[in-house]
């Protein structure tokens, strides 16, 4: 947790700060303007307040920080609660997960409660960041490291991906820079943001959903992508044309009755 020192110290140098979490009341103290609070619970939404101490005493607590929910790590993936709902979003791999094959499930169970998996966060599985790799995450900078050049898909990224029908949104750059060659997008997805699958090795993509709020550059830098299909049974707002970074690729209907 970090903060800015108060402008008015009442003429006495501040000698220390105390940060308190809510809930749980976990505390850290420091002489600087940042400290680390331990003992927090994954999946719980927290706010934090700060008090300052000098020779004149201890100040009133600051206004609470913006709420932040600690990620859950379940079966190789990290999740974050979506406030006010019984749903979660996938934020990426859990620590230590290097699997080349990822399945995003329909739901998870945490502390005896079931949660539907509704979203995949911006840059959740990104391997090769673009020019602006830092995404703001609840007020915290998400630092990323360039592992390969932007023009070369990762050799150690995702090779296959399965996404459950419960997923409604796939964030910007969510799977950029991996090594996917084929992709099936589920029937439940209604939003896919810019460059979601940028710079993979895609040759074929299948949509099971109607055309929703989909960025037409979601497949940018996939020059081998030549086949995009959609289901005749879900043909609302289809056909569409997508950019693979080199050419325009027309989506074509499949599984149609003769």
PDB file of C-alpha atoms in Angstrom:
ATOM      1  CA  UNK A   1       0.000   0.000   0.000  1.00  0.00           C
ATOM      2  CA  UNK A   2       1.394   3.440  -0.857  1.00  0.00           C
ATOM      3  CA  UNK A   3       0.177   7.001  -0.314  1.00  0.00           C
ATOM      4  CA  UNK A   4       1.217  10.660  -0.461  1.00  0.00           C
ATOM      5  CA  UNK A   5       2.503  12.466   2.637  1.00  0.00           C
ATOM      6  CA  UNK A   6       0.111  15.168   3.927  1.00  0.00           C
ATOM      7  CA  UNK A   7       0.859  18.745   2.895  1.00  0.00           C
ATOM      8  CA  UNK A   8       0.197  20.094   6.414  1.00  0.00           C
ATOM      9  CA  UNK A   9       2.150  18.402   9.222  1.00  0.00           C
ATOM     10  CA  UNK A  10       1.214  21.131  11.769  1.00  0.00           C
ATOM     11  CA  UNK A  11       4.850  22.180  11.966  1.00  0.00           C
ATOM     12  CA  UNK A  12       6.139  18.861  13.265  1.00  0.00           C
ATOM     13  CA  UNK A  13       7.874  16.232  11.181  1.00  0.00           C
ATOM     14  CA  UNK A  14       5.892  13.015  10.695  1.00  0.00           C
ATOM     15  CA  UNK A  15       7.696  10.152  12.384  1.00  0.00           C
ATOM     16  CA  UNK A  16       5.545   7.223  11.315  1.00  0.00           C
ATOM     17  CA  UNK A  17       2.441   5.901   9.583  1.00  0.00           C
ATOM     18  CA  UNK A  18       0.043   3.067  10.323  1.00  0.00           C
ATOM     19  CA  UNK A  19      -2.057   1.334   7.660  1.00  0.00           C
ATOM     20  CA  UNK A  20      -5.136  -0.678   8.611  1.00  0.00           C
ATOM     21  CA  UNK A  21      -7.129  -3.037   6.393  1.00  0.00           C
ATOM     22  CA  UNK A  22     -10.896  -3.365   6.412  1.00  0.00           C
ATOM     23  CA  UNK A  23     -12.072  -6.032   6.992  1.00  0.00           C
ATOM     24  CA  UNK A  24      -9.700  -8.070   9.190  1.00  0.00           C
ATOM     25  CA  UNK A  25      -7.938  -5.079  10.771  1.00  0.00           C
ATOM     26  CA  UNK A  26      -4.506  -6.168   9.586  1.00  0.00           C
ATOM     27  CA  UNK A  27      -1.860  -3.499  10.268  1.00  0.00           C
ATOM     28  CA  UNK A  28       1.527  -2.412   9.014  1.00  0.00           C
ATOM     29  CA  UNK A  29       3.651   0.488  10.320  1.00  0.00           C
ATOM     30  CA  UNK A  30       6.420   2.381   8.582  1.00  0.00           C
ATOM     31  CA  UNK A  31       8.436   5.583   8.523  1.00  0.00           C
ATOM     32  CA  UNK A  32       8.047   5.911   4.743  1.00  0.00           C
ATOM     33  CA  UNK A  33       4.972   6.308   2.524  1.00  0.00           C
ATOM     34  CA  UNK A  34       4.504   2.641   1.662  1.00  0.00           C
ATOM     35  CA  UNK A  35       4.314  -0.659   3.493  1.00  0.00           C
ATOM     36  CA  UNK A  36       3.198  -4.243   2.985  1.00  0.00           C
ATOM     37  CA  UNK A  37       0.229  -5.744   4.814  1.00  0.00           C
ATOM     38  CA  UNK A  38       0.264  -9.506   5.255  1.00  0.00           C
ATOM     39  CA  UNK A  39      -2.363 -11.946   6.487  1.00  0.00           C
ATOM     40  CA  UNK A  40      -5.044 -10.927   3.982  1.00  0.00           C
ATOM     41  CA  UNK A  41      -7.469 -13.455   2.495  1.00  0.00           C
ATOM     42  CA  UNK A  42      -7.652 -14.213  -1.213  1.00  0.00           C
ATOM     43  CA  UNK A  43     -11.018 -13.413  -2.769  1.00  0.00           C
ATOM     44  CA  UNK A  44     -11.864 -10.788  -0.122  1.00  0.00           C
ATOM     45  CA  UNK A  45     -12.489  -7.137  -1.016  1.00  0.00           C
ATOM     46  CA  UNK A  46     -10.395  -4.739   1.096  1.00  0.00           C
ATOM     47  CA  UNK A  47     -10.028  -1.021   1.665  1.00  0.00           C
ATOM     48  CA  UNK A  48      -7.179   0.627   3.592  1.00  0.00           C
ATOM     49  CA  UNK A  49      -6.842   3.697   5.809  1.00  0.00           C
ATOM     50  CA  UNK A  50      -3.690   5.504   6.957  1.00  0.00           C
ATOM     51  CA  UNK A  51      -2.886   7.508  10.082  1.00  0.00           C
ATOM     52  CA  UNK A  52       0.182   9.706  10.567  1.00  0.00           C
ATOM     53  CA  UNK A  53       2.024  10.323  13.847  1.00  0.00           C
ATOM     54  CA  UNK A  54       4.292  13.198  14.895  1.00  0.00           C
ATOM     55  CA  UNK A  55       5.249  14.920  18.130  1.00  0.00           C
ATOM     56  CA  UNK A  56       1.747  16.343  18.446  1.00  0.00           C
ATOM     57  CA  UNK A  57       0.044  12.940  18.301  1.00  0.00           C
ATOM     58  CA  UNK A  58      -1.725  10.717  15.780  1.00  0.00           C
ATOM     59  CA  UNK A  59      -4.003  12.033  13.063  1.00  0.00           C
ATOM     60  CA  UNK A  60      -7.498  10.887  12.249  1.00  0.00           C
ATOM     61  CA  UNK A  61      -7.624   8.068   9.722  1.00  0.00           C
ATOM     62  CA  UNK A  62      -7.585   8.957   6.048  1.00  0.00           C
ATOM     63  CA  UNK A  63     -10.533   8.307   3.776  1.00  0.00           C
ATOM     64  CA  UNK A  64     -10.614   4.617   2.764  1.00  0.00           C
ATOM     65  CA  UNK A  65      -8.754   3.670  -0.372  1.00  0.00           C
ATOM     66  CA  UNK A  66     -10.547   2.380  -3.443  1.00  0.00           C
ATOM     67  CA  UNK A  67     -11.565  -1.247  -2.842  1.00  0.00           C
ATOM     68  CA  UNK A  68      -9.383  -4.013  -4.194  1.00  0.00           C
ATOM     69  CA  UNK A  69     -10.037  -7.745  -4.234  1.00  0.00           C
ATOM     70  CA  UNK A  70      -7.133 -10.127  -3.846  1.00  0.00           C
ATOM     71  CA  UNK A  71      -6.901 -12.741  -6.568  1.00  0.00           C
ATOM     72  CA  UNK A  72      -7.863 -16.353  -5.951  1.00  0.00           C
ATOM     73  CA  UNK A  73      -5.630 -19.155  -7.217  1.00  0.00           C
ATOM     74  CA  UNK A  74      -7.646 -22.270  -8.115  1.00  0.00           C
ATOM     75  CA  UNK A  75      -6.604 -25.169 -10.358  1.00  0.00           C
ATOM     76  CA  UNK A  76      -3.811 -23.264 -12.055  1.00  0.00           C
ATOM     77  CA  UNK A  77      -5.660 -20.014 -12.779  1.00  0.00           C
ATOM     78  CA  UNK A  78      -6.018 -16.731 -10.888  1.00  0.00           C
ATOM     79  CA  UNK A  79      -9.423 -15.120 -10.399  1.00  0.00           C
ATOM     80  CA  UNK A  80     -10.821 -11.860  -9.063  1.00  0.00           C
ATOM     81  CA  UNK A  81     -14.315 -11.390  -7.665  1.00  0.00           C
ATOM     82  CA  UNK A  82     -16.606  -9.062  -9.641  1.00  0.00           C
ATOM     83  CA  UNK A  83     -18.004  -6.739  -6.979  1.00  0.00           C
ATOM     84  CA  UNK A  84     -21.691  -7.103  -6.202  1.00  0.00           C
ATOM     85  CA  UNK A  85     -22.146 -10.317  -8.172  1.00  0.00           C
ATOM     86  CA  UNK A  86     -21.587 -14.025  -7.750  1.00  0.00           C
ATOM     87  CA  UNK A  87     -19.213 -14.032 -10.701  1.00  0.00           C
ATOM     88  CA  UNK A  88     -15.446 -13.858 -11.202  1.00  0.00           C
ATOM     89  CA  UNK A  89     -13.013 -12.872 -13.907  1.00  0.00           C
ATOM     90  CA  UNK A  90      -9.868 -14.749 -14.864  1.00  0.00           C
ATOM     91  CA  UNK A  91      -6.794 -12.579 -14.333  1.00  0.00           C
ATOM     92  CA  UNK A  92      -4.181 -15.024 -15.644  1.00  0.00           C
ATOM     93  CA  UNK A  93      -2.177 -18.048 -14.640  1.00  0.00           C
ATOM     94  CA  UNK A  94      -1.718 -18.926 -10.996  1.00  0.00           C
ATOM     95  CA  UNK A  95       1.916 -18.808  -9.822  1.00  0.00           C
ATOM     96  CA  UNK A  96       3.861 -21.817 -11.061  1.00  0.00           C
ATOM     97  CA  UNK A  97       1.444 -22.740 -13.871  1.00  0.00           C
ATOM     98  CA  UNK A  98       3.400 -23.156 -17.116  1.00  0.00           C
ATOM     99  CA  UNK A  99       0.879 -25.389 -18.919  1.00  0.00           C
ATOM    100  CA  UNK A 100       0.675 -24.974 -22.683  1.00  0.00           C
ATOM    101  CA  UNK A 101      -2.991 -26.016 -22.648  1.00  0.00           C
ATOM    102  CA  UNK A 102      -5.465 -23.865 -20.712  1.00  0.00           C
ATOM    103  CA  UNK A 103      -9.149 -24.440 -19.994  1.00  0.00           C
ATOM    104  CA  UNK A 104     -11.202 -21.555 -18.651  1.00  0.00           C
ATOM    105  CA  UNK A 105     -14.002 -23.260 -16.678  1.00  0.00           C
ATOM    106  CA  UNK A 106     -17.665 -22.342 -16.295  1.00  0.00           C
ATOM    107  CA  UNK A 107     -17.320 -21.828 -12.574  1.00  0.00           C
ATOM    108  CA  UNK A 108     -15.255 -22.193  -9.425  1.00  0.00           C
ATOM    109  CA  UNK A 109     -16.009 -22.864  -5.764  1.00  0.00           C
ATOM    110  CA  UNK A 110     -14.461 -20.680  -3.064  1.00  0.00           C
ATOM    111  CA  UNK A 111     -15.194 -20.995   0.653  1.00  0.00           C
ATOM    112  CA  UNK A 112     -18.191 -23.185  -0.103  1.00  0.00           C
ATOM    113  CA  UNK A 113     -19.768 -20.715  -2.556  1.00  0.00           C
ATOM    114  CA  UNK A 114     -20.043 -21.255  -6.310  1.00  0.00           C
ATOM    115  CA  UNK A 115     -19.056 -18.449  -8.685  1.00  0.00           C
ATOM    116  CA  UNK A 116     -19.659 -18.250 -12.431  1.00  0.00           C
ATOM    117  CA  UNK A 117     -16.656 -17.363 -14.593  1.00  0.00           C
ATOM    118  CA  UNK A 118     -17.919 -14.380 -16.621  1.00  0.00           C
ATOM    119  CA  UNK A 119     -14.872 -12.523 -17.934  1.00  0.00           C
ATOM    120  CA  UNK A 120     -11.241 -12.825 -18.946  1.00  0.00           C
ATOM    121  CA  UNK A 121      -9.288  -9.747 -17.888  1.00  0.00           C
ATOM    122  CA  UNK A 122      -7.296  -7.440 -20.168  1.00  0.00           C
ATOM    123  CA  UNK A 123      -3.813  -8.921 -20.813  1.00  0.00           C
ATOM    124  CA  UNK A 124      -4.633 -11.942 -18.631  1.00  0.00           C
ATOM    125  CA  UNK A 125      -2.501 -14.423 -20.600  1.00  0.00           C
ATOM    126  CA  UNK A 126      -0.436 -11.986 -22.646  1.00  0.00           C
ATOM    127  CA  UNK A 127       3.105 -13.159 -23.348  1.00  0.00           C
ATOM    128  CA  UNK A 128       4.482 -10.521 -25.698  1.00  0.00           C
ATOM    129  CA  UNK A 129       3.369  -7.026 -24.596  1.00  0.00           C
ATOM    130  CA  UNK A 130       2.802  -4.283 -27.109  1.00  0.00           C
ATOM    131  CA  UNK A 131       4.443  -0.848 -26.927  1.00  0.00           C
ATOM    132  CA  UNK A 132       2.406   0.114 -23.873  1.00  0.00           C
ATOM    133  CA  UNK A 133       2.655  -2.961 -21.612  1.00  0.00           C
ATOM    134  CA  UNK A 134       1.522  -1.425 -18.315  1.00  0.00           C
ATOM    135  CA  UNK A 135      -2.183  -1.829 -17.636  1.00  0.00           C
ATOM    136  CA  UNK A 136      -3.862  -0.125 -14.710  1.00  0.00           C
ATOM    137  CA  UNK A 137      -5.423  -2.704 -12.387  1.00  0.00           C
ATOM    138  CA  UNK A 138      -7.562  -1.245  -9.595  1.00  0.00           C
ATOM    139  CA  UNK A 139      -5.112   1.633  -9.273  1.00  0.00           C
ATOM    140  CA  UNK A 140      -2.047  -0.608  -9.249  1.00  0.00           C
ATOM    141  CA  UNK A 141       0.407  -0.781 -12.127  1.00  0.00           C
ATOM    142  CA  UNK A 142       0.609  -4.274 -13.622  1.00  0.00           C
ATOM    143  CA  UNK A 143       4.247  -4.602 -14.651  1.00  0.00           C
ATOM    144  CA  UNK A 144       4.950  -6.890 -17.604  1.00  0.00           C
ATOM    145  CA  UNK A 145       8.181  -7.981 -19.206  1.00  0.00           C
ATOM    146  CA  UNK A 146       8.813  -8.316 -22.927  1.00  0.00           C
ATOM    147  CA  UNK A 147       9.725 -11.960 -23.428  1.00  0.00           C
ATOM    148  CA  UNK A 148       9.821 -12.038 -27.234  1.00  0.00           C
ATOM    149  CA  UNK A 149       9.649  -9.438 -29.973  1.00  0.00           C
ATOM    150  CA  UNK A 150       6.217  -8.179 -30.955  1.00  0.00           C
ATOM    151  CA  UNK A 151       6.589  -9.845 -34.375  1.00  0.00           C
ATOM    152  CA  UNK A 152       7.382 -13.327 -33.050  1.00  0.00           C
ATOM    153  CA  UNK A 153       4.740 -15.370 -31.238  1.00  0.00           C
ATOM    154  CA  UNK A 154       5.950 -17.051 -28.075  1.00  0.00           C
ATOM    155  CA  UNK A 155       7.450 -20.522 -28.340  1.00  0.00           C
ATOM    156  CA  UNK A 156       6.527 -21.142 -24.696  1.00  0.00           C
ATOM    157  CA  UNK A 157       3.014 -19.657 -24.739  1.00  0.00           C
ATOM    158  CA  UNK A 158      -0.408 -21.265 -24.965  1.00  0.00           C
ATOM    159  CA  UNK A 159      -0.715 -23.934 -27.640  1.00  0.00           C
ATOM    160  CA  UNK A 160      -4.398 -24.690 -27.061  1.00  0.00           C
ATOM    161  CA  UNK A 161      -7.271 -22.906 -25.349  1.00  0.00           C
ATOM    162  CA  UNK A 162     -10.764 -23.963 -24.286  1.00  0.00           C
ATOM    163  CA  UNK A 163     -13.201 -21.283 -23.073  1.00  0.00           C
ATOM    164  CA  UNK A 164     -16.452 -22.197 -21.318  1.00  0.00           C
ATOM    165  CA  UNK A 165     -19.808 -20.893 -22.557  1.00  0.00           C
ATOM    166  CA  UNK A 166     -20.200 -18.916 -19.312  1.00  0.00           C
ATOM    167  CA  UNK A 167     -17.568 -16.396 -20.450  1.00  0.00           C
ATOM    168  CA  UNK A 168     -19.238 -13.217 -21.730  1.00  0.00           C
ATOM    169  CA  UNK A 169     -16.231 -10.934 -22.226  1.00  0.00           C
ATOM    170  CA  UNK A 170     -12.635 -11.385 -23.373  1.00  0.00           C
ATOM    171  CA  UNK A 171     -10.429  -8.403 -22.572  1.00  0.00           C
ATOM    172  CA  UNK A 172      -7.969  -6.435 -24.690  1.00  0.00           C
ATOM    173  CA  UNK A 173      -4.693  -8.277 -25.412  1.00  0.00           C
ATOM    174  CA  UNK A 174      -5.978 -11.129 -23.223  1.00  0.00           C
ATOM    175  CA  UNK A 175      -4.139 -13.821 -25.225  1.00  0.00           C
ATOM    176  CA  UNK A 176      -1.705 -11.698 -27.234  1.00  0.00           C
ATOM    177  CA  UNK A 177       1.671 -13.161 -28.151  1.00  0.00           C
ATOM    178  CA  UNK A 178       0.894 -16.827 -27.526  1.00  0.00           C
ATOM    179  CA  UNK A 179       1.183 -19.786 -29.909  1.00  0.00           C
ATOM    180  CA  UNK A 180      -2.462 -20.622 -30.631  1.00  0.00           C
ATOM    181  CA  UNK A 181      -3.126 -22.119 -34.069  1.00  0.00           C
ATOM    182  CA  UNK A 182      -6.847 -22.928 -33.838  1.00  0.00           C
ATOM    183  CA  UNK A 183      -9.509 -21.268 -31.740  1.00  0.00           C
ATOM    184  CA  UNK A 184     -13.175 -21.843 -30.918  1.00  0.00           C
ATOM    185  CA  UNK A 185     -15.020 -18.908 -29.355  1.00  0.00           C
ATOM    186  CA  UNK A 186     -17.968 -19.935 -27.157  1.00  0.00           C
ATOM    187  CA  UNK A 187     -21.653 -19.314 -27.689  1.00  0.00           C
ATOM    188  CA  UNK A 188     -21.965 -17.121 -24.597  1.00  0.00           C
ATOM    189  CA  UNK A 189     -19.328 -14.532 -25.504  1.00  0.00           C
ATOM    190  CA  UNK A 190     -20.773 -11.108 -26.370  1.00  0.00           C
ATOM    191  CA  UNK A 191     -17.736  -8.795 -26.054  1.00  0.00           C
ATOM    192  CA  UNK A 192     -14.209  -9.300 -27.381  1.00  0.00           C
ATOM    193  CA  UNK A 193     -11.919  -6.300 -27.059  1.00  0.00           C
ATOM    194  CA  UNK A 194      -9.105  -4.977 -29.219  1.00  0.00           C
ATOM    195  CA  UNK A 195      -6.136  -7.238 -30.062  1.00  0.00           C
ATOM    196  CA  UNK A 196      -7.459 -10.004 -27.790  1.00  0.00           C
ATOM    197  CA  UNK A 197      -5.641 -12.690 -29.846  1.00  0.00           C
ATOM    198  CA  UNK A 198      -2.984 -10.538 -31.456  1.00  0.00           C
ATOM    199  CA  UNK A 199       0.300 -12.068 -32.642  1.00  0.00           C
ATOM    200  CA  UNK A 200      -0.432 -15.795 -32.309  1.00  0.00           C
ATOM    201  CA  UNK A 201      -0.138 -18.434 -35.044  1.00  0.00           C
ATOM    202  CA  UNK A 202      -3.803 -18.713 -35.873  1.00  0.00           C
ATOM    203  CA  UNK A 203      -4.875 -20.461 -39.062  1.00  0.00           C
ATOM    204  CA  UNK A 204      -8.536 -21.130 -38.246  1.00  0.00           C
ATOM    205  CA  UNK A 205     -11.149 -19.553 -35.940  1.00  0.00           C
ATOM    206  CA  UNK A 206     -14.684 -20.772 -35.233  1.00  0.00           C
ATOM    207  CA  UNK A 207     -17.387 -18.555 -33.674  1.00  0.00           C
ATOM    208  CA  UNK A 208     -20.289 -20.324 -31.953  1.00  0.00           C
ATOM    209  CA  UNK A 209     -21.973 -17.038 -30.946  1.00  0.00           C
ATOM    210  CA  UNK A 210     -23.899 -14.312 -32.680  1.00  0.00           C
ATOM    211  CA  UNK A 211     -21.769 -11.320 -33.685  1.00  0.00           C
ATOM    212  CA  UNK A 212     -21.560  -9.087 -30.620  1.00  0.00           C
ATOM    213  CA  UNK A 213     -19.403  -6.188 -29.491  1.00  0.00           C
ATOM    214  CA  UNK A 214     -16.369  -7.655 -31.231  1.00  0.00           C
ATOM    215  CA  UNK A 215     -13.253  -5.751 -32.234  1.00  0.00           C
ATOM    216  CA  UNK A 216     -12.443  -6.565 -35.843  1.00  0.00           C
ATOM    217  CA  UNK A 217      -8.720  -6.269 -35.094  1.00  0.00           C
ATOM    218  CA  UNK A 218      -8.813  -8.960 -32.390  1.00  0.00           C
ATOM    219  CA  UNK A 219      -6.711 -11.197 -34.701  1.00  0.00           C
ATOM    220  CA  UNK A 220      -4.165  -8.582 -35.780  1.00  0.00           C
ATOM    221  CA  UNK A 221      -0.660  -9.954 -36.547  1.00  0.00           C
ATOM    222  CA  UNK A 222      -1.926 -13.426 -37.410  1.00  0.00           C
ATOM    223  CA  UNK A 223      -0.955 -13.435 -41.112  1.00  0.00           C
ATOM    224  CA  UNK A 224      -1.614 -17.194 -41.470  1.00  0.00           C
ATOM    225  CA  UNK A 225      -5.267 -16.809 -40.410  1.00  0.00           C
ATOM    226  CA  UNK A 226      -7.288 -17.650 -43.519  1.00  0.00           C
ATOM    227  CA  UNK A 227     -10.446 -19.346 -42.250  1.00  0.00           C
ATOM    228  CA  UNK A 228     -13.090 -17.799 -39.971  1.00  0.00           C
ATOM    229  CA  UNK A 229     -16.470 -19.485 -39.614  1.00  0.00           C
ATOM    230  CA  UNK A 230     -19.719 -18.834 -37.758  1.00  0.00           C
ATOM    231  CA  UNK A 231     -22.711 -21.082 -37.097  1.00  0.00           C
ATOM    232  CA  UNK A 232     -25.790 -20.687 -39.284  1.00  0.00           C
ATOM    233  CA  UNK A 233     -27.857 -21.279 -36.131  1.00  0.00           C
ATOM    234  CA  UNK A 234     -26.326 -18.138 -34.559  1.00  0.00           C
ATOM    235  CA  UNK A 235     -26.058 -15.885 -37.597  1.00  0.00           C
ATOM    236  CA  UNK A 236     -27.329 -12.604 -36.074  1.00  0.00           C
ATOM    237  CA  UNK A 237     -25.214  -9.695 -37.462  1.00  0.00           C
ATOM    238  CA  UNK A 238     -23.055 -12.106 -39.451  1.00  0.00           C
ATOM    239  CA  UNK A 239     -21.182 -12.181 -41.824  1.00  0.00           C
ATOM    240  CA  UNK A 240     -18.315  -9.877 -40.870  1.00  0.00           C
ATOM    241  CA  UNK A 241     -14.760  -9.220 -42.041  1.00  0.00           C
ATOM    242  CA  UNK A 242     -11.682  -9.293 -39.791  1.00  0.00           C
ATOM    243  CA  UNK A 243      -8.151  -7.963 -40.139  1.00  0.00           C
ATOM    244  CA  UNK A 244      -5.322 -10.489 -39.732  1.00  0.00           C
ATOM    245  CA  UNK A 245      -2.638  -7.807 -39.990  1.00  0.00           C
ATOM    246  CA  UNK A 246      -1.983  -8.447 -43.674  1.00  0.00           C
ATOM    247  CA  UNK A 247      -5.326  -9.204 -45.290  1.00  0.00           C
ATOM    248  CA  UNK A 248      -9.042  -8.870 -44.699  1.00  0.00           C
ATOM    249  CA  UNK A 249     -10.592 -12.258 -43.895  1.00  0.00           C
ATOM    250  CA  UNK A 250     -14.309 -12.815 -44.483  1.00  0.00           C
ATOM    251  CA  UNK A 251     -16.192 -14.948 -41.987  1.00  0.00           C
ATOM    252  CA  UNK A 252     -18.211 -17.692 -43.670  1.00  0.00           C
ATOM    253  CA  UNK A 253     -21.230 -19.634 -42.494  1.00  0.00           C
ATOM    254  CA  UNK A 254     -20.944 -23.300 -41.565  1.00  0.00           C
ATOM    255  CA  UNK A 255     -23.284 -26.127 -40.522  1.00  0.00           C
ATOM    256  CA  UNK A 256     -26.102 -24.749 -42.612  1.00  0.00           C
ATOM    257  CA  UNK A 257     -29.047 -26.873 -43.762  1.00  0.00           C
ATOM    258  CA  UNK A 258     -29.010 -27.473 -47.460  1.00  0.00           C
TER     259      UNK A 258
END
